[in-house]
Amino acid sequence: MPVPLPSKTPVADSIGVFDSGLGGLSVLRALHRQLPQAPLRYLADSANAPYGDRSEAFIGERSQRIAQHLLVQGAKLLVVACNTATAAAVASLRERWPALPIVGVEPGLKPAAAATRNGRVGVLATTGTLRSEKFRQLLARQGDAVQITAQPCPGLVDLIERGALDTPELRAMVERCCAPLREAGVDTVVLGCTHYPFVQHLIAAAMGPQVQIIDTADAVARHAAQLWQASGAAHVTDDRAGDAVRLETTGDVAALRRVAASWLTFRCEVNGSDA
Ligand code: DGL
């Protein structure tokens, strides 16, 4: 049932961003590049990550709860920085808050189809994203002009969530995920999960130098920035220069603090969350 937005919140307006865990930080950093002064709030649902093998009902429930949490904290624009949560929940979020601008993410098949030279594209994503109705529709929109090989990567998000980005275990997992794409002869690989840009160096090494990698984080951030600038809330950015970006996690606060310090180049304040 549609719910009106709180008309006046006692907290400052902000852009709320969430993911199952750390992956959405790849979207957050792109958003920070676009809007360095915007008040950004990020929630990592690391206590419940990965979402990739969860039911749509579970992801839907978590997404509703997290969105509500971010709204109470003043979010006037919501970025669902997770392909799996977008596939499972963005429609129900839009139904519940029809007045709230909501940006989702989906595997970049369209830019990949434009970029491929040999007509063969690989998609790396979670099982949940690849089996979703949304992905089926996305594939159908591409038609037959391009041959798409979709490769689920169960376990990859768990390893990235541990925070170390160059372990032998991670290399072996990336190699296993990329092998079928190499066999299919793809020349373009879509990163269909927001965690994967953090292991792009390993994917590039496994695929070889002639293979292009498509990450839509910058395009998503540009779209979100346009919506933010068009919204009445953007005025708050003027006096926000230098404020830390606020990160929250339902998981281990110290782990997120470590990751933020090594993966992000801007100042963050990290807290726990009971969302
Ligand atoms: N970053 C999420 C995505 O883009 C990962 C999902 C998961 O937790 O498995 O799909």
Short mmCIF file of C-alpha atoms in Angstrom, two decimals, residues 92-272:
data_model
loop_
_atom_site.label_atom_id
_atom_site.label_comp_id
_atom_site.label_asym_id
_atom_site.label_seq_id
_atom_site.Cartn_x
_atom_site.Cartn_y
_atom_site.Cartn_z
CA SER A 92 7.64 -3.01 -4.17
CA LEU A 93 9.71 -0.08 -2.81
CA ARG A 94 8.35 2.17 -5.58
CA GLU A 95 4.84 0.95 -4.85
CA ARG A 96 5.15 1.74 -1.16
CA TRP A 97 6.76 5.18 -1.61
CA PRO A 98 5.52 6.47 -4.97
CA ALA A 99 6.74 10.01 -4.24
CA LEU A 100 10.31 8.94 -3.45
CA PRO A 101 12.86 8.94 -6.29
CA ILE A 102 14.47 5.48 -6.26
CA VAL A 103 17.44 4.44 -8.40
CA GLY A 104 18.19 0.75 -8.85
CA VAL A 105 21.03 -1.08 -10.56
CA GLU A 106 20.91 -3.84 -13.15
CA PRO A 107 23.52 -5.67 -15.21
CA GLY A 108 24.72 -3.39 -18.03
CA LEU A 109 23.66 -5.54 -20.97
CA LYS A 110 22.87 -2.55 -23.14
CA PRO A 111 26.32 -0.89 -22.88
CA ALA A 112 27.90 -4.33 -23.29
CA ALA A 113 25.91 -4.99 -26.47
CA ALA A 114 27.12 -1.63 -27.79
CA ALA A 115 30.74 -2.35 -26.82
CA THR A 116 31.21 -5.94 -27.99
CA ARG A 117 33.14 -6.44 -31.22
CA ASN A 118 32.53 -10.17 -31.67
CA GLY A 119 28.88 -10.24 -30.49
CA ARG A 120 29.62 -12.37 -27.42
CA VAL A 121 29.00 -10.97 -23.96
CA GLY A 122 29.46 -12.59 -20.55
CA VAL A 123 27.55 -11.61 -17.41
CA LEU A 124 28.83 -12.33 -13.92
CA ALA A 125 26.09 -11.98 -11.29
CA THR A 126 24.50 -13.64 -8.30
CA THR A 127 22.17 -16.60 -8.65
CA GLY A 128 19.29 -14.40 -7.43
CA THR A 129 19.86 -11.77 -10.11
CA LEU A 130 20.19 -14.31 -12.92
CA ARG A 131 17.05 -16.25 -12.01
CA SER A 132 14.93 -13.10 -11.52
CA GLU A 133 12.04 -12.08 -13.74
CA LYS A 134 13.71 -8.68 -14.11
CA PHE A 135 16.82 -10.25 -15.64
CA ARG A 136 14.68 -12.41 -17.93
CA GLN A 137 13.04 -9.23 -19.21
CA LEU A 138 16.40 -7.49 -19.59
CA LEU A 139 17.66 -10.42 -21.69
CA ALA A 140 14.51 -10.39 -23.79
CA ARG A 141 15.01 -6.69 -24.53
CA GLN A 142 18.47 -7.44 -25.99
CA GLY A 143 17.01 -9.73 -28.67
CA ASP A 144 19.25 -12.17 -30.55
CA ALA A 145 21.85 -9.79 -31.97
CA VAL A 146 24.26 -10.59 -29.15
CA GLN A 147 25.03 -13.98 -27.62
CA ILE A 148 24.93 -13.69 -23.83
CA THR A 149 26.55 -16.17 -21.46
CA ALA A 150 25.32 -15.65 -17.90
CA GLN A 151 27.50 -17.04 -15.15
CA PRO A 152 26.37 -17.20 -11.50
CA CYS A 153 29.17 -16.82 -8.95
CA PRO A 154 27.94 -18.40 -5.69
CA GLY A 155 30.44 -17.80 -2.88
CA LEU A 156 32.19 -14.83 -4.49
CA VAL A 157 30.30 -12.20 -2.48
CA ASP A 158 31.14 -14.05 0.77
CA LEU A 159 34.84 -13.88 -0.01
CA ILE A 160 34.72 -10.17 -0.94
CA GLU A 161 32.78 -9.48 2.29
CA ARG A 162 35.85 -10.70 4.21
CA GLY A 163 37.60 -7.56 2.98
CA ALA A 164 40.86 -9.04 1.61
CA LEU A 165 40.90 -8.53 -2.15
CA ASP A 166 43.84 -10.58 -3.31
CA THR A 167 43.87 -13.97 -1.58
CA PRO A 168 44.63 -17.30 -3.31
CA GLU A 169 41.07 -18.45 -2.47
CA LEU A 170 39.57 -15.38 -4.13
CA ARG A 171 41.80 -15.77 -7.21
CA ALA A 172 40.75 -19.41 -7.54
CA MET A 173 37.06 -18.51 -7.21
CA VAL A 174 37.32 -15.73 -9.81
CA GLU A 175 39.16 -18.12 -12.13
CA ARG A 176 36.33 -20.70 -11.75
CA CYS A 177 33.69 -18.06 -12.54
CA CYS A 178 35.58 -16.70 -15.55
CA ALA A 179 36.53 -20.03 -17.16
CA PRO A 180 33.09 -20.63 -18.80
CA LEU A 181 33.15 -17.07 -20.19
CA ARG A 182 36.59 -17.63 -21.70
CA GLU A 183 35.33 -20.89 -23.23
CA ALA A 184 32.35 -19.01 -24.70
CA GLY A 185 34.83 -16.60 -26.33
CA VAL A 186 33.26 -13.44 -24.91
CA ASP A 187 35.11 -10.18 -25.54
CA THR A 188 33.02 -8.17 -23.05
CA VAL A 189 32.17 -8.98 -19.44
CA VAL A 190 29.42 -7.28 -17.45
CA LEU A 191 29.93 -6.92 -13.70
CA GLY A 192 26.35 -7.74 -12.69
CA CYS A 193 26.92 -7.44 -8.95
CA THR A 194 28.13 -4.33 -7.16
CA HIS A 195 30.65 -6.36 -5.16
CA TYR A 196 32.56 -7.42 -8.28
CA PRO A 197 34.23 -4.07 -9.16
CA PHE A 198 36.37 -4.63 -6.07
CA VAL A 199 37.86 -7.73 -7.76
CA GLN A 200 37.92 -6.23 -11.25
CA HIS A 201 41.72 -6.62 -11.28
CA LEU A 202 41.33 -10.39 -10.78
CA ILE A 203 38.56 -10.66 -13.39
CA ALA A 204 40.68 -8.71 -15.88
CA ALA A 205 43.64 -11.00 -15.19
CA ALA A 206 41.49 -14.12 -15.61
CA MET A 207 39.87 -12.91 -18.85
CA GLY A 208 42.94 -11.44 -20.54
CA PRO A 209 43.82 -7.95 -21.75
CA GLN A 210 41.64 -7.94 -24.88
CA VAL A 211 38.40 -8.37 -22.87
CA GLN A 212 36.48 -5.22 -21.90
CA ILE A 213 34.79 -4.99 -18.53
CA ILE A 214 31.52 -3.12 -18.07
CA ASP A 215 30.68 -1.60 -14.69
CA THR A 216 27.62 0.66 -14.57
CA ALA A 217 28.48 2.41 -11.28
CA ASP A 218 29.33 5.73 -12.97
CA ALA A 219 26.18 5.69 -15.10
CA VAL A 220 24.05 4.91 -12.04
CA ALA A 221 25.76 7.68 -10.09
CA ARG A 222 25.20 10.19 -12.92
CA HIS A 223 21.51 9.31 -13.03
CA ALA A 224 21.20 9.60 -9.23
CA ALA A 225 23.07 12.93 -9.28
CA GLN A 226 20.61 14.33 -11.85
CA LEU A 227 17.64 13.30 -9.71
CA TRP A 228 19.26 14.76 -6.61
CA GLN A 229 20.01 18.06 -8.30
CA ALA A 230 16.45 18.24 -9.58
CA SER A 231 15.03 17.53 -6.14
CA GLY A 232 14.31 20.29 -3.66
CA ALA A 233 16.74 18.64 -1.25
CA ALA A 234 19.95 19.43 -3.15
CA HIS A 235 20.28 22.87 -1.51
CA VAL A 236 21.61 21.23 1.65
CA THR A 237 24.77 20.26 -0.20
CA ASP A 238 26.03 23.83 -0.22
CA ASP A 239 26.98 23.97 3.44
CA ARG A 240 28.00 20.34 3.76
CA ALA A 241 31.53 20.49 2.38
CA GLY A 242 33.90 18.41 4.46
CA ASP A 243 31.24 16.39 6.30
CA ALA A 244 32.10 12.72 6.65
CA VAL A 245 30.04 10.22 4.69
CA ARG A 246 27.99 8.18 7.16
CA LEU A 247 28.25 4.43 6.89
CA GLU A 248 26.24 1.97 8.95
CA THR A 249 26.33 -1.79 9.10
CA THR A 250 24.14 -4.49 10.57
CA GLY A 251 27.34 -6.56 10.77
CA ASP A 252 30.83 -6.01 12.15
CA VAL A 253 31.55 -2.28 12.64
CA ALA A 254 35.31 -2.73 12.93
CA ALA A 255 35.38 -4.68 9.66
CA LEU A 256 33.47 -1.93 7.82
CA ARG A 257 35.80 0.68 9.33
CA ARG A 258 38.82 -1.23 7.98
CA VAL A 259 37.27 -1.65 4.54
CA ALA A 260 36.19 2.00 4.33
CA ALA A 261 39.73 3.09 5.19
CA SER A 262 41.28 0.93 2.49
CA TRP A 263 38.65 0.96 -0.30
CA LEU A 264 37.41 4.55 -0.10
CA THR A 265 39.33 7.77 -0.50
CA PHE A 266 36.97 10.08 1.41
CA ARG A 267 36.33 10.55 5.11
CA CYS A 268 33.70 8.25 6.63
CA GLU A 269 32.01 7.90 9.98
CA VAL A 270 31.14 4.26 10.68
CA ASN A 271 28.46 3.03 13.09
CA GLY A 272 26.44 -0.07 13.85
#
